[in-house]
Amino acid sequence: MKCPLCGSEFEKADESKCTGCGKLHNCDRQCCPNCGYELVKEAKVIQFIRSLFK
């Protein structure tokens, strides 16, 4: 993933920087390990479409 705020690219989100939205195990957000910006995980369909155009 690429963070839209700082531009950092990462594979796995840093769960330790999560601010805690109240959802315990089914959270659909990821935190950038560089700046802590929270972003929504992409759906697998969108990931597949992006892979077609790379």
CSV table of N, CA and C in Angstrom, one decimal:
chain,number,residue,atom,x,y,z
A,1,MET,N,0.8,-1.2,0.0
A,1,MET,CA,0.0,0.0,0.0
A,1,MET,C,0.9,1.2,0.0
A,2,LYS,N,0.3,2.3,-0.5
A,2,LYS,CA,1.0,3.6,-0.4
A,2,LYS,C,0.2,4.6,0.4
A,3,CYS,N,0.8,5.2,1.3
A,3,CYS,CA,0.1,6.2,2.2
A,3,CYS,C,-0.2,7.4,1.4
A,4,PRO,N,-1.5,7.9,1.3
A,4,PRO,CA,-1.8,9.1,0.6
A,4,PRO,C,-1.3,10.4,1.3
A,5,LEU,N,-1.0,10.3,2.6
A,5,LEU,CA,-0.5,11.5,3.3
A,5,LEU,C,1.0,11.7,3.2
A,6,CYS,N,1.8,10.7,3.4
A,6,CYS,CA,3.2,10.9,3.4
A,6,CYS,C,3.9,10.2,2.2
A,7,GLY,N,3.2,9.4,1.5
A,7,GLY,CA,3.8,8.7,0.3
A,7,GLY,C,4.6,7.5,0.6
A,8,SER,N,4.7,7.1,1.8
A,8,SER,CA,5.4,5.9,2.2
A,8,SER,C,4.7,4.6,1.7
A,9,GLU,N,5.5,3.7,1.2
A,9,GLU,CA,5.0,2.4,0.7
A,9,GLU,C,5.3,1.3,1.8
A,10,PHE,N,4.3,0.5,2.0
A,10,PHE,CA,4.4,-0.5,3.0
A,10,PHE,C,3.5,-1.7,2.7
A,11,GLU,N,3.9,-2.9,3.2
A,11,GLU,CA,3.1,-4.1,2.9
A,11,GLU,C,2.1,-4.4,4.0
A,12,LYS,N,2.5,-4.3,5.3
A,12,LYS,CA,1.7,-4.6,6.4
A,12,LYS,C,1.5,-3.4,7.3
A,13,ALA,N,0.3,-3.1,7.7
A,13,ALA,CA,0.1,-1.9,8.6
A,13,ALA,C,0.7,-2.1,10.0
A,14,ASP,N,1.0,-1.0,10.6
A,14,ASP,CA,1.5,-1.1,12.0
A,14,ASP,C,0.4,-1.0,12.9
A,15,GLU,N,0.0,-2.1,13.5
A,15,GLU,CA,-1.2,-2.2,14.4
A,15,GLU,C,-0.9,-1.5,15.7
A,16,SER,N,0.3,-1.3,16.1
A,16,SER,CA,0.6,-0.6,17.3
A,16,SER,C,0.3,0.9,17.3
A,17,LYS,N,0.2,1.5,16.1
A,17,LYS,CA,-0.1,2.9,16.0
A,17,LYS,C,-1.6,3.2,15.9
A,18,CYS,N,-2.4,2.1,15.8
A,18,CYS,CA,-3.8,2.3,15.7
A,18,CYS,C,-4.4,3.0,16.9
A,19,THR,N,-5.2,4.0,16.7
A,19,THR,CA,-5.8,4.8,17.7
A,19,THR,C,-6.9,4.1,18.4
A,20,GLY,N,-7.4,3.0,17.9
A,20,GLY,CA,-8.5,2.2,18.5
A,20,GLY,C,-9.8,2.9,18.2
A,21,CYS,N,-10.6,2.3,17.3
A,21,CYS,CA,-11.9,2.8,16.9
A,21,CYS,C,-13.0,2.2,17.7
A,22,GLY,N,-12.7,1.2,18.5
A,22,GLY,CA,-13.7,0.5,19.2
A,22,GLY,C,-14.0,-0.9,18.7
A,23,LYS,N,-13.7,-1.1,17.5
A,23,LYS,CA,-13.8,-2.5,16.9
A,23,LYS,C,-12.6,-3.3,17.3
A,24,LEU,N,-12.8,-4.5,17.8
A,24,LEU,CA,-11.7,-5.3,18.3
A,24,LEU,C,-11.0,-6.1,17.3
A,25,HIS,N,-11.7,-6.9,16.5
A,25,HIS,CA,-11.1,-7.8,15.6
A,25,HIS,C,-11.5,-7.7,14.1
A,26,ASN,N,-12.5,-6.9,13.8
A,26,ASN,CA,-12.9,-6.8,12.4
A,26,ASN,C,-12.7,-5.4,11.9
A,27,CYS,N,-11.6,-4.8,12.3
A,27,CYS,CA,-11.4,-3.4,11.9
A,27,CYS,C,-11.0,-3.4,10.4
A,28,ASP,N,-11.5,-2.5,9.6
A,28,ASP,CA,-11.2,-2.4,8.2
A,28,ASP,C,-10.3,-1.3,7.9
A,29,ARG,N,-9.5,-0.8,8.9
A,29,ARG,CA,-8.6,0.3,8.7
A,29,ARG,C,-7.1,-0.2,8.9
A,30,GLN,N,-6.2,0.5,8.3
A,30,GLN,CA,-4.8,0.2,8.5
A,30,GLN,C,-4.1,1.5,8.8
A,31,CYS,N,-3.1,1.4,9.6
A,31,CYS,CA,-2.3,2.6,10.0
A,31,CYS,C,-0.9,2.6,9.3
A,32,CYS,N,-0.6,3.7,8.7
A,32,CYS,CA,0.7,3.8,8.1
A,32,CYS,C,1.8,3.7,9.1
A,33,PRO,N,2.8,2.9,8.9
A,33,PRO,CA,3.9,2.7,9.9
A,33,PRO,C,4.8,4.0,10.0
A,34,ASN,N,4.8,4.8,9.0
A,34,ASN,CA,5.6,6.0,9.0
A,34,ASN,C,5.0,7.2,9.7
A,35,CYS,N,3.7,7.5,9.4
A,35,CYS,CA,3.1,8.7,9.9
A,35,CYS,C,1.9,8.5,10.8
A,36,GLY,N,1.3,7.2,10.8
A,36,GLY,CA,0.2,6.9,11.6
A,36,GLY,C,-1.1,7.2,11.0
A,37,TYR,N,-1.1,7.7,9.8
A,37,TYR,CA,-2.4,8.0,9.1
A,37,TYR,C,-3.2,6.7,8.9
A,38,GLU,N,-4.5,6.8,9.2
A,38,GLU,CA,-5.4,5.6,9.1
A,38,GLU,C,-6.1,5.6,7.8
A,39,LEU,N,-6.0,4.4,7.1
A,39,LEU,CA,-6.6,4.3,5.8
A,39,LEU,C,-7.4,3.0,5.7
A,40,VAL,N,-8.4,3.0,4.9
A,40,VAL,CA,-9.3,1.8,4.8
A,40,VAL,C,-8.6,0.8,3.9
A,41,LYS,N,-8.7,-0.5,4.3
A,41,LYS,CA,-8.1,-1.5,3.5
A,41,LYS,C,-8.8,-1.6,2.1
A,42,GLU,N,-8.1,-1.9,1.0
A,42,GLU,CA,-8.7,-2.0,-0.3
A,42,GLU,C,-9.4,-3.4,-0.4
A,43,ALA,N,-10.5,-3.4,-1.1
A,43,ALA,CA,-11.2,-4.6,-1.3
A,43,ALA,C,-10.3,-5.5,-2.3
A,44,LYS,N,-10.5,-6.8,-2.2
A,44,LYS,CA,-9.7,-7.7,-3.1
A,44,LYS,C,-10.0,-7.4,-4.6
A,45,VAL,N,-11.2,-7.0,-4.9
A,45,VAL,CA,-11.5,-6.7,-6.3
A,45,VAL,C,-10.7,-5.6,-6.8
A,46,ILE,N,-10.6,-4.5,-6.0
A,46,ILE,CA,-9.8,-3.4,-6.4
A,46,ILE,C,-8.3,-3.7,-6.5
A,47,GLN,N,-7.8,-4.5,-5.6
A,47,GLN,CA,-6.4,-5.0,-5.7
A,47,GLN,C,-6.2,-5.7,-7.0
A,48,PHE,N,-7.2,-6.6,-7.3
A,48,PHE,CA,-7.0,-7.4,-8.6
A,48,PHE,C,-7.0,-6.4,-9.8
A,49,ILE,N,-7.9,-5.5,-9.8
A,49,ILE,CA,-8.0,-4.5,-11.0
A,49,ILE,C,-6.7,-3.7,-11.1
A,50,ARG,N,-6.1,-3.3,-9.9
A,50,ARG,CA,-4.9,-2.5,-9.9
A,50,ARG,C,-3.7,-3.4,-10.5
A,51,SER,N,-3.8,-4.7,-10.1
A,51,SER,CA,-2.7,-5.6,-10.6
A,51,SER,C,-2.7,-5.8,-12.1
A,52,LEU,N,-3.9,-5.6,-12.7
A,52,LEU,CA,-4.0,-5.8,-14.2
A,52,LEU,C,-3.3,-4.6,-14.9
A,53,PHE,N,-3.3,-3.5,-14.3
A,53,PHE,CA,-2.7,-2.3,-14.9
A,53,PHE,C,-1.3,-2.0,-14.6
A,54,LYS,N,-0.6,-2.9,-13.8
A,54,LYS,CA,0.8,-2.7,-13.4
A,54,LYS,C,1.7,-3.2,-14.5
